[in-house]
PDB file of N, CA and C in Angstrom:
ATOM      1  N   MET J1481       1.328  -1.031   0.174  1.00  0.00           N
ATOM      2  CA  MET J1481       0.061  -0.558  -0.248  1.00  0.00           C
ATOM      3  C   MET J1481       0.826   1.036  -0.258  1.00  0.00           C
ATOM      4  N   TYR J1482       0.487   2.200  -0.478  1.00  0.00           N
ATOM      5  CA  TYR J1482       1.143   3.142  -0.645  1.00  0.00           C
ATOM      6  C   TYR J1482       0.895   4.037   0.649  1.00  0.00           C
ATOM      7  N   ILE J1483       2.143   4.580   1.255  1.00  0.00           N
ATOM      8  CA  ILE J1483       2.414   5.314   2.280  1.00  0.00           C
ATOM      9  C   ILE J1483       2.105   6.964   1.983  1.00  0.00           C
ATOM     10  N   CYS J1484       2.707   7.438   0.720  1.00  0.00           N
ATOM     11  CA  CYS J1484       3.289   8.585   0.679  1.00  0.00           C
ATOM     12  C   CYS J1484       2.865   8.789  -1.039  1.00  0.00           C
ATOM     13  N   LEU J1485       2.367   9.301  -1.436  1.00  0.00           N
ATOM     14  CA  LEU J1485       1.376   9.663  -2.929  1.00  0.00           C
ATOM     15  C   LEU J1485       2.881  10.970  -3.276  1.00  0.00           C
ATOM     16  N   CYS J1486       3.867  11.577  -2.417  1.00  0.00           N
ATOM     17  CA  CYS J1486       4.503  12.564  -2.923  1.00  0.00           C
ATOM     18  C   CYS J1486       5.490  12.212  -3.389  1.00  0.00           C
ATOM     19  N   GLU J1487       6.317  10.658  -2.985  1.00  0.00           N
ATOM     20  CA  GLU J1487       7.372  10.240  -3.295  1.00  0.00           C
ATOM     21  C   GLU J1487       6.492   8.906  -3.703  1.00  0.00           C
ATOM     22  N   PRO J1488       6.899   7.907  -4.349  1.00  0.00           N
ATOM     23  CA  PRO J1488       6.167   6.837  -4.592  1.00  0.00           C
ATOM     24  C   PRO J1488       6.635   5.730  -3.366  1.00  0.00           C
ATOM     25  N   VAL J1489       6.239   5.811  -2.047  1.00  0.00           N
ATOM     26  CA  VAL J1489       7.006   5.217  -0.843  1.00  0.00           C
ATOM     27  C   VAL J1489       5.255   4.025  -0.264  1.00  0.00           C
ATOM     28  N   THR J1490       6.360   2.709  -0.154  1.00  0.00           N
ATOM     29  CA  THR J1490       5.159   1.478   0.254  1.00  0.00           C
ATOM     30  C   THR J1490       5.332   1.349   1.563  1.00  0.00           C
ATOM     31  N   ASP J1491       4.406   0.933   2.408  1.00  0.00           N
ATOM     32  CA  ASP J1491       4.780   0.161   3.391  1.00  0.00           C
ATOM     33  C   ASP J1491       6.016  -0.832   3.062  1.00  0.00           C
ATOM     34  N   ARG J1492       5.564  -1.584   2.529  1.00  0.00           N
ATOM     35  CA  ARG J1492       7.096  -2.538   2.314  1.00  0.00           C
ATOM     36  C   ARG J1492       7.956  -2.020   2.011  1.00  0.00           C
ATOM     37  N   ASP J1493       8.267  -0.691   1.324  1.00  0.00           N
ATOM     38  CA  ASP J1493       9.342   0.039   1.788  1.00  0.00           C
ATOM     39  C   ASP J1493      10.344   0.321   2.982  1.00  0.00           C
ATOM     40  N   ILE J1494       9.104   0.935   3.707  1.00  0.00           N
ATOM     41  CA  ILE J1494       9.316   1.458   4.704  1.00  0.00           C
ATOM     42  C   ILE J1494       9.955  -0.078   5.547  1.00  0.00           C
ATOM     43  N   LYS J1495       9.225  -0.856   5.593  1.00  0.00           N
ATOM     44  CA  LYS J1495       9.162  -1.963   6.507  1.00  0.00           C
ATOM     45  C   LYS J1495      10.665  -2.477   6.242  1.00  0.00           C
ATOM     46  N   ALA J1496      10.991  -2.557   4.978  1.00  0.00           N
ATOM     47  CA  ALA J1496      12.882  -2.884   4.376  1.00  0.00           C
ATOM     48  C   ALA J1496      13.862  -1.631   4.962  1.00  0.00           C
ATOM     49  N   ALA J1497      12.809  -0.296   5.150  1.00  0.00           N
ATOM     50  CA  ALA J1497      13.957   0.702   5.767  1.00  0.00           C
ATOM     51  C   ALA J1497      14.412   0.062   7.355  1.00  0.00           C
ATOM     52  N   VAL J1498      13.129  -0.085   7.871  1.00  0.00           N
ATOM     53  CA  VAL J1498      13.308  -0.432   9.300  1.00  0.00           C
ATOM     54  C   VAL J1498      14.206  -1.653   9.255  1.00  0.00           C
ATOM     55  N   SER J1499      13.971  -2.633   8.741  1.00  0.00           N
ATOM     56  CA  SER J1499      15.091  -3.888   8.760  1.00  0.00           C
ATOM     57  C   SER J1499      16.224  -3.433   8.744  1.00  0.00           C
ATOM     58  N   THR J1500      16.723  -2.400   7.829  1.00  0.00           N
ATOM     59  CA  THR J1500      18.155  -1.982   7.856  1.00  0.00           C
ATOM     60  C   THR J1500      18.491  -1.161   8.956  1.00  0.00           C
ATOM     61  N   GLY J1501      17.426  -0.637   9.534  1.00  0.00           N
ATOM     62  CA  GLY J1501      18.427  -0.002  10.669  1.00  0.00           C
ATOM     63  C   GLY J1501      17.386   1.489  11.242  1.00  0.00           C
ATOM     64  N   CYS J1502      16.732   1.783  10.040  1.00  0.00           N
ATOM     65  CA  CYS J1502      15.804   3.251  10.630  1.00  0.00           C
ATOM     66  C   CYS J1502      14.611   2.852  11.371  1.00  0.00           C
ATOM     67  N   ARG J1503      15.036   3.749  12.561  1.00  0.00           N
ATOM     68  CA  ARG J1503      14.267   3.433  13.781  1.00  0.00           C
ATOM     69  C   ARG J1503      12.780   4.337  13.888  1.00  0.00           C
ATOM     70  N   ASN J1504      13.144   5.756  13.305  1.00  0.00           N
ATOM     71  CA  ASN J1504      12.142   6.478  13.317  1.00  0.00           C
ATOM     72  C   ASN J1504      11.539   7.101  12.125  1.00  0.00           C
ATOM     73  N   VAL J1505      10.549   8.487  11.645  1.00  0.00           N
ATOM     74  CA  VAL J1505      10.578   9.048  10.806  1.00  0.00           C
ATOM     75  C   VAL J1505      11.237   9.861  10.453  1.00  0.00           C
ATOM     76  N   ARG J1506      12.044  10.431  10.806  1.00  0.00           N
ATOM     77  CA  ARG J1506      13.291  11.149  10.700  1.00  0.00           C
ATOM     78  C   ARG J1506      14.586  10.410   9.441  1.00  0.00           C
ATOM     79  N   ASP J1507      14.413   8.602  10.314  1.00  0.00           N
ATOM     80  CA  ASP J1507      15.209   8.088   9.686  1.00  0.00           C
ATOM     81  C   ASP J1507      14.763   7.488   8.457  1.00  0.00           C
ATOM     82  N   VAL J1508      13.841   7.227   8.317  1.00  0.00           N
ATOM     83  CA  VAL J1508      12.625   6.849   7.194  1.00  0.00           C
ATOM     84  C   VAL J1508      12.990   7.913   5.907  1.00  0.00           C
ATOM     85  N   ALA J1509      12.384   9.100   6.851  1.00  0.00           N
ATOM     86  CA  ALA J1509      12.434  10.103   5.203  1.00  0.00           C
ATOM     87  C   ALA J1509      14.038  10.640   4.647  1.00  0.00           C
ATOM     88  N   GLY J1510      14.934  10.864   5.527  1.00  0.00           N
ATOM     89  CA  GLY J1510      16.392  10.175   5.080  1.00  0.00           C
ATOM     90  C   GLY J1510      16.508   9.809   4.016  1.00  0.00           C
ATOM     91  N   GLN J1511      16.272   8.261   4.381  1.00  0.00           N
ATOM     92  CA  GLN J1511      16.539   7.111   3.605  1.00  0.00           C
ATOM     93  C   GLN J1511      15.458   7.026   2.342  1.00  0.00           C
ATOM     94  N   LEU J1512      14.199   6.994   2.280  1.00  0.00           N
ATOM     95  CA  LEU J1512      13.314   7.217   1.214  1.00  0.00           C
ATOM     96  C   LEU J1512      12.845   8.375   0.857  1.00  0.00           C
ATOM     97  N   GLY J1513      13.145   9.159   1.443  1.00  0.00           N
ATOM     98  CA  GLY J1513      12.681  10.501   0.464  1.00  0.00           C
ATOM     99  C   GLY J1513      11.170  10.921   1.017  1.00  0.00           C
ATOM    100  N   CYS J1514      10.331  10.079   1.810  1.00  0.00           N
ATOM    101  CA  CYS J1514       8.571  10.335   1.918  1.00  0.00           C
ATOM    102  C   CYS J1514       9.014  11.150   2.882  1.00  0.00           C
ATOM    103  N   CYS J1515       7.683  11.630   3.638  1.00  0.00           N
ATOM    104  CA  CYS J1515       7.481  12.869   4.527  1.00  0.00           C
ATOM    105  C   CYS J1515       7.776  13.934   4.925  1.00  0.00           C
ATOM    106  N   ARG J1516       8.468  14.350   3.685  1.00  0.00           N
ATOM    107  CA  ARG J1516       9.277  15.951   3.562  1.00  0.00           C
ATOM    108  C   ARG J1516       7.983  16.964   2.874  1.00  0.00           C
ATOM    109  N   ASP J1517       6.993  16.215   1.692  1.00  0.00           N
ATOM    110  CA  ASP J1517       6.391  17.434   0.939  1.00  0.00           C
ATOM    111  C   ASP J1517       5.385  17.864   1.905  1.00  0.00           C
ATOM    112  N   CYS J1518       4.375  17.273   1.615  1.00  0.00           N
ATOM    113  CA  CYS J1518       3.176  17.768   2.275  1.00  0.00           C
ATOM    114  C   CYS J1518       2.916  17.036   3.887  1.00  0.00           C
ATOM    115  N   GLY J1519       3.515  16.292   3.908  1.00  0.00           N
ATOM    116  CA  GLY J1519       3.315  15.895   5.774  1.00  0.00           C
ATOM    117  C   GLY J1519       2.112  15.028   5.346  1.00  0.00           C
ATOM    118  N   LYS J1520       1.376  14.851   4.794  1.00  0.00           N
ATOM    119  CA  LYS J1520       0.350  14.372   4.767  1.00  0.00           C
ATOM    120  C   LYS J1520       0.853  12.605   5.397  1.00  0.00           C
ATOM    121  N   CYS J1521       1.589  12.262   5.483  1.00  0.00           N
ATOM    122  CA  CYS J1521       1.752  10.277   5.239  1.00  0.00           C
ATOM    123  C   CYS J1521       2.606  10.798   6.458  1.00  0.00           C
ATOM    124  N   VAL J1522       3.044  11.621   6.710  1.00  0.00           N
ATOM    125  CA  VAL J1522       3.879  11.055   8.283  1.00  0.00           C
ATOM    126  C   VAL J1522       2.821  10.218   9.268  1.00  0.00           C
ATOM    127  N   ARG J1523       1.748  10.730   9.350  1.00  0.00           N
ATOM    128  CA  ARG J1523       1.106   9.288  10.847  1.00  0.00           C
ATOM    129  C   ARG J1523       1.379   8.256  10.638  1.00  0.00           C
ATOM    130  N   ALA J1524       0.643   7.818   8.908  1.00  0.00           N
ATOM    131  CA  ALA J1524       0.592   6.597   8.429  1.00  0.00           C
ATOM    132  C   ALA J1524       1.920   5.675   8.515  1.00  0.00           C
ATOM    133  N   ALA J1525       3.041   6.804   8.158  1.00  0.00           N
ATOM    134  CA  ALA J1525       4.602   6.135   8.270  1.00  0.00           C
ATOM    135  C   ALA J1525       5.013   5.846   9.487  1.00  0.00           C
ATOM    136  N   LYS J1526       4.832   6.656  10.904  1.00  0.00           N
ATOM    137  CA  LYS J1526       5.372   6.298  11.657  1.00  0.00           C
ATOM    138  C   LYS J1526       4.872   5.038  12.119  1.00  0.00           C
ATOM    139  N   GLU J1527       3.177   4.671  11.652  1.00  0.00           N
ATOM    140  CA  GLU J1527       2.045   3.895  11.867  1.00  0.00           C
ATOM    141  C   GLU J1527       2.770   2.307  11.769  1.00  0.00           C
ATOM    142  N   VAL J1528       3.802   2.387  10.596  1.00  0.00           N
ATOM    143  CA  VAL J1528       4.028   1.209   9.715  1.00  0.00           C
ATOM    144  C   VAL J1528       5.464   0.943  10.605  1.00  0.00           C
ATOM    145  N   ILE J1529       6.400   1.883  10.460  1.00  0.00           N
ATOM    146  CA  ILE J1529       7.974   2.034  11.300  1.00  0.00           C
ATOM    147  C   ILE J1529       7.007   1.257  12.738  1.00  0.00           C
ATOM    148  N   ASP J1530       6.006   1.523  13.618  1.00  0.00           N
ATOM    149  CA  ASP J1530       6.331   0.974  15.071  1.00  0.00           C
ATOM    150  C   ASP J1530       5.611  -0.024  14.658  1.00  0.00           C
ATOM    151  N   ALA J1531       5.292  -0.537  13.800  1.00  0.00           N
ATOM    152  CA  ALA J1531       4.600  -2.091  13.978  1.00  0.00           C
ATOM    153  C   ALA J1531       5.886  -3.109  13.198  1.00  0.00           C
ATOM    154  N   ALA J1532       6.568  -2.395  12.313  1.00  0.00           N
ATOM    155  CA  ALA J1532       7.503  -2.849  11.797  1.00  0.00           C
ATOM    156  C   ALA J1532       8.988  -3.261  13.206  1.00  0.00           C
ATOM    157  N   ARG J1533       9.368  -2.047  13.760  1.00  0.00           N
ATOM    158  CA  ARG J1533      10.108  -2.263  15.059  1.00  0.00           C
ATOM    159  C   ARG J1533       8.991  -3.133  16.128  1.00  0.00           C
ATOM    160  N   ALA J1534       8.387  -3.531  16.367  1.00  0.00           N
ATOM    161  CA  ALA J1534       7.563  -4.138  17.440  1.00  0.00           C
ATOM    162  C   ALA J1534       7.722  -5.398  16.654  1.00  0.00           C
ATOM    163  N   ASP J1535       7.461  -5.564  15.589  1.00  0.00           N
ATOM    164  CA  ASP J1535       7.587  -7.033  14.597  1.00  0.00           C
ATOM    165  C   ASP J1535       9.297  -7.970  14.686  1.00  0.00           C
ATOM    166  N   LEU J1536       9.680  -6.633  14.627  1.00  0.00           N
ATOM    167  CA  LEU J1536      11.486  -6.712  14.491  1.00  0.00           C
ATOM    168  C   LEU J1536      11.969  -7.328  16.180  1.00  0.00           C
ATOM    169  N   ARG J1537      11.157  -7.068  17.237  1.00  0.00           N
ATOM    170  CA  ARG J1537      11.383  -6.856  18.833  1.00  0.00           C
ATOM    171  C   ARG J1537      10.941  -8.366  19.227  1.00  0.00           C
ATOM    172  N   ALA J1538       9.903  -8.959  18.439  1.00  0.00           N
ATOM    173  CA  ALA J1538       9.451 -10.070  18.679  1.00  0.00           C
ATOM    174  C   ALA J1538      10.184 -11.387  17.837  1.00  0.00           C
ATOM    175  N   LEU J1539      10.740 -10.950  16.671  1.00  0.00           N
ATOM    176  CA  LEU J1539      11.670 -11.947  16.446  1.00  0.00           C
ATOM    177  C   LEU J1539      13.055 -12.349  17.021  1.00  0.00           C
ATOM    178  N   VAL J1540      13.550 -10.971  17.597  1.00  0.00           N
ATOM    179  CA  VAL J1540      14.724 -11.217  18.545  1.00  0.00           C
ATOM    180  C   VAL J1540      13.716 -11.736  19.983  1.00  0.00           C
ATOM    181  N   ALA J1541      13.320 -11.454  20.287  1.00  0.00           N
ATOM    182  CA  ALA J1541      12.721 -12.077  21.962  1.00  0.00           C
ATOM    183  C   ALA J1541      12.369 -13.956  21.703  1.00  0.00           C
ATOM    184  N   HIS J1542      12.147 -13.979  20.678  1.00  0.00           N
ATOM    185  CA  HIS J1542      11.450 -15.635  19.642  1.00  0.00           C
ATOM    186  C   HIS J1542      13.197 -16.326  19.087  1.00  0.00           C
ATOM    187  N   ALA J1543      14.358 -15.189  19.526  1.00  0.00           N
ATOM    188  CA  ALA J1543      15.558 -16.119  18.527  1.00  0.00           C
ATOM    189  C   ALA J1543      15.737 -17.117  19.053  1.00  0.00           C
ATOM    190  N   PRO J1544      16.380 -18.252  19.051  1.00  0.00           N
ATOM    191  CA  PRO J1544      16.949 -19.079  19.165  1.00  0.00           C
ATOM    192  C   PRO J1544      18.231 -19.067  20.041  1.00  0.00           C
ATOM    193  N   VAL J1545      18.579 -19.567  21.004  1.00  0.00           N
ATOM    194  CA  VAL J1545      19.889 -19.055  21.382  1.00  0.00           C
ATOM    195  C   VAL J1545      20.553 -20.202  22.366  1.00  0.00           C
ATOM    196  N   ALA J1546      21.994 -20.068  21.544  1.00  0.00           N
ATOM    197  CA  ALA J1546      22.855 -21.154  21.812  1.00  0.00           C
ATOM    198  C   ALA J1546      23.210 -21.320  23.439  1.00  0.00           C
ATOM    199  N   SER J1547      23.124 -22.267  23.728  1.00  0.00           N
ATOM    200  CA  SER J1547      23.762 -22.397  25.225  1.00  0.00           C
ATOM    201  C   SER J1547      24.738 -23.744  25.425  1.00  0.00           C
ATOM    202  N   GLY J1548      25.271 -23.376  25.839  1.00  0.00           N
ATOM    203  CA  GLY J1548      26.361 -24.366  25.991  1.00  0.00           C
ATOM    204  C   GLY J1548      27.653 -24.615  25.296  1.00  0.00           C
ATOM    205  N   CYS J1549      28.804 -25.068  25.720  1.00  0.00           N
ATOM    206  CA  CYS J1549      29.257 -24.986  24.176  1.00  0.00           C
ATOM    207  C   CYS J1549      30.027 -26.355  23.682  1.00  0.00           C
ATOM    208  N   ALA J1550      29.762 -26.001  22.161  1.00  0.00           N
ATOM    209  CA  ALA J1550      29.664 -27.386  21.292  1.00  0.00           C
ATOM    210  C   ALA J1550      31.450 -28.270  21.622  1.00  0.00           C
ATOM    211  N   ALA J1551      30.966 -29.479  21.755  1.00  0.00           N
ATOM    212  CA  ALA J1551      32.647 -29.666  21.666  1.00  0.00           C
ATOM    213  C   ALA J1551      33.347 -30.628  20.127  1.00  0.00           C
TER     214      ALA J1551
END
């Protein structure tokens, strides 16, 4: 789904940016160019960013952890 119409930025683009380290709207705007012109997409972009960050936290929380030493 398109989040920004001024720049063709989708929710997938924003999720990918979050997965590469973008943490907030400013970071995403710097990488993708969205949220700079009319500003109508800022709220939707923030919602996608927050959801993507929550998904990443859940993945990390459930990631397997090696225990003990392998001989």
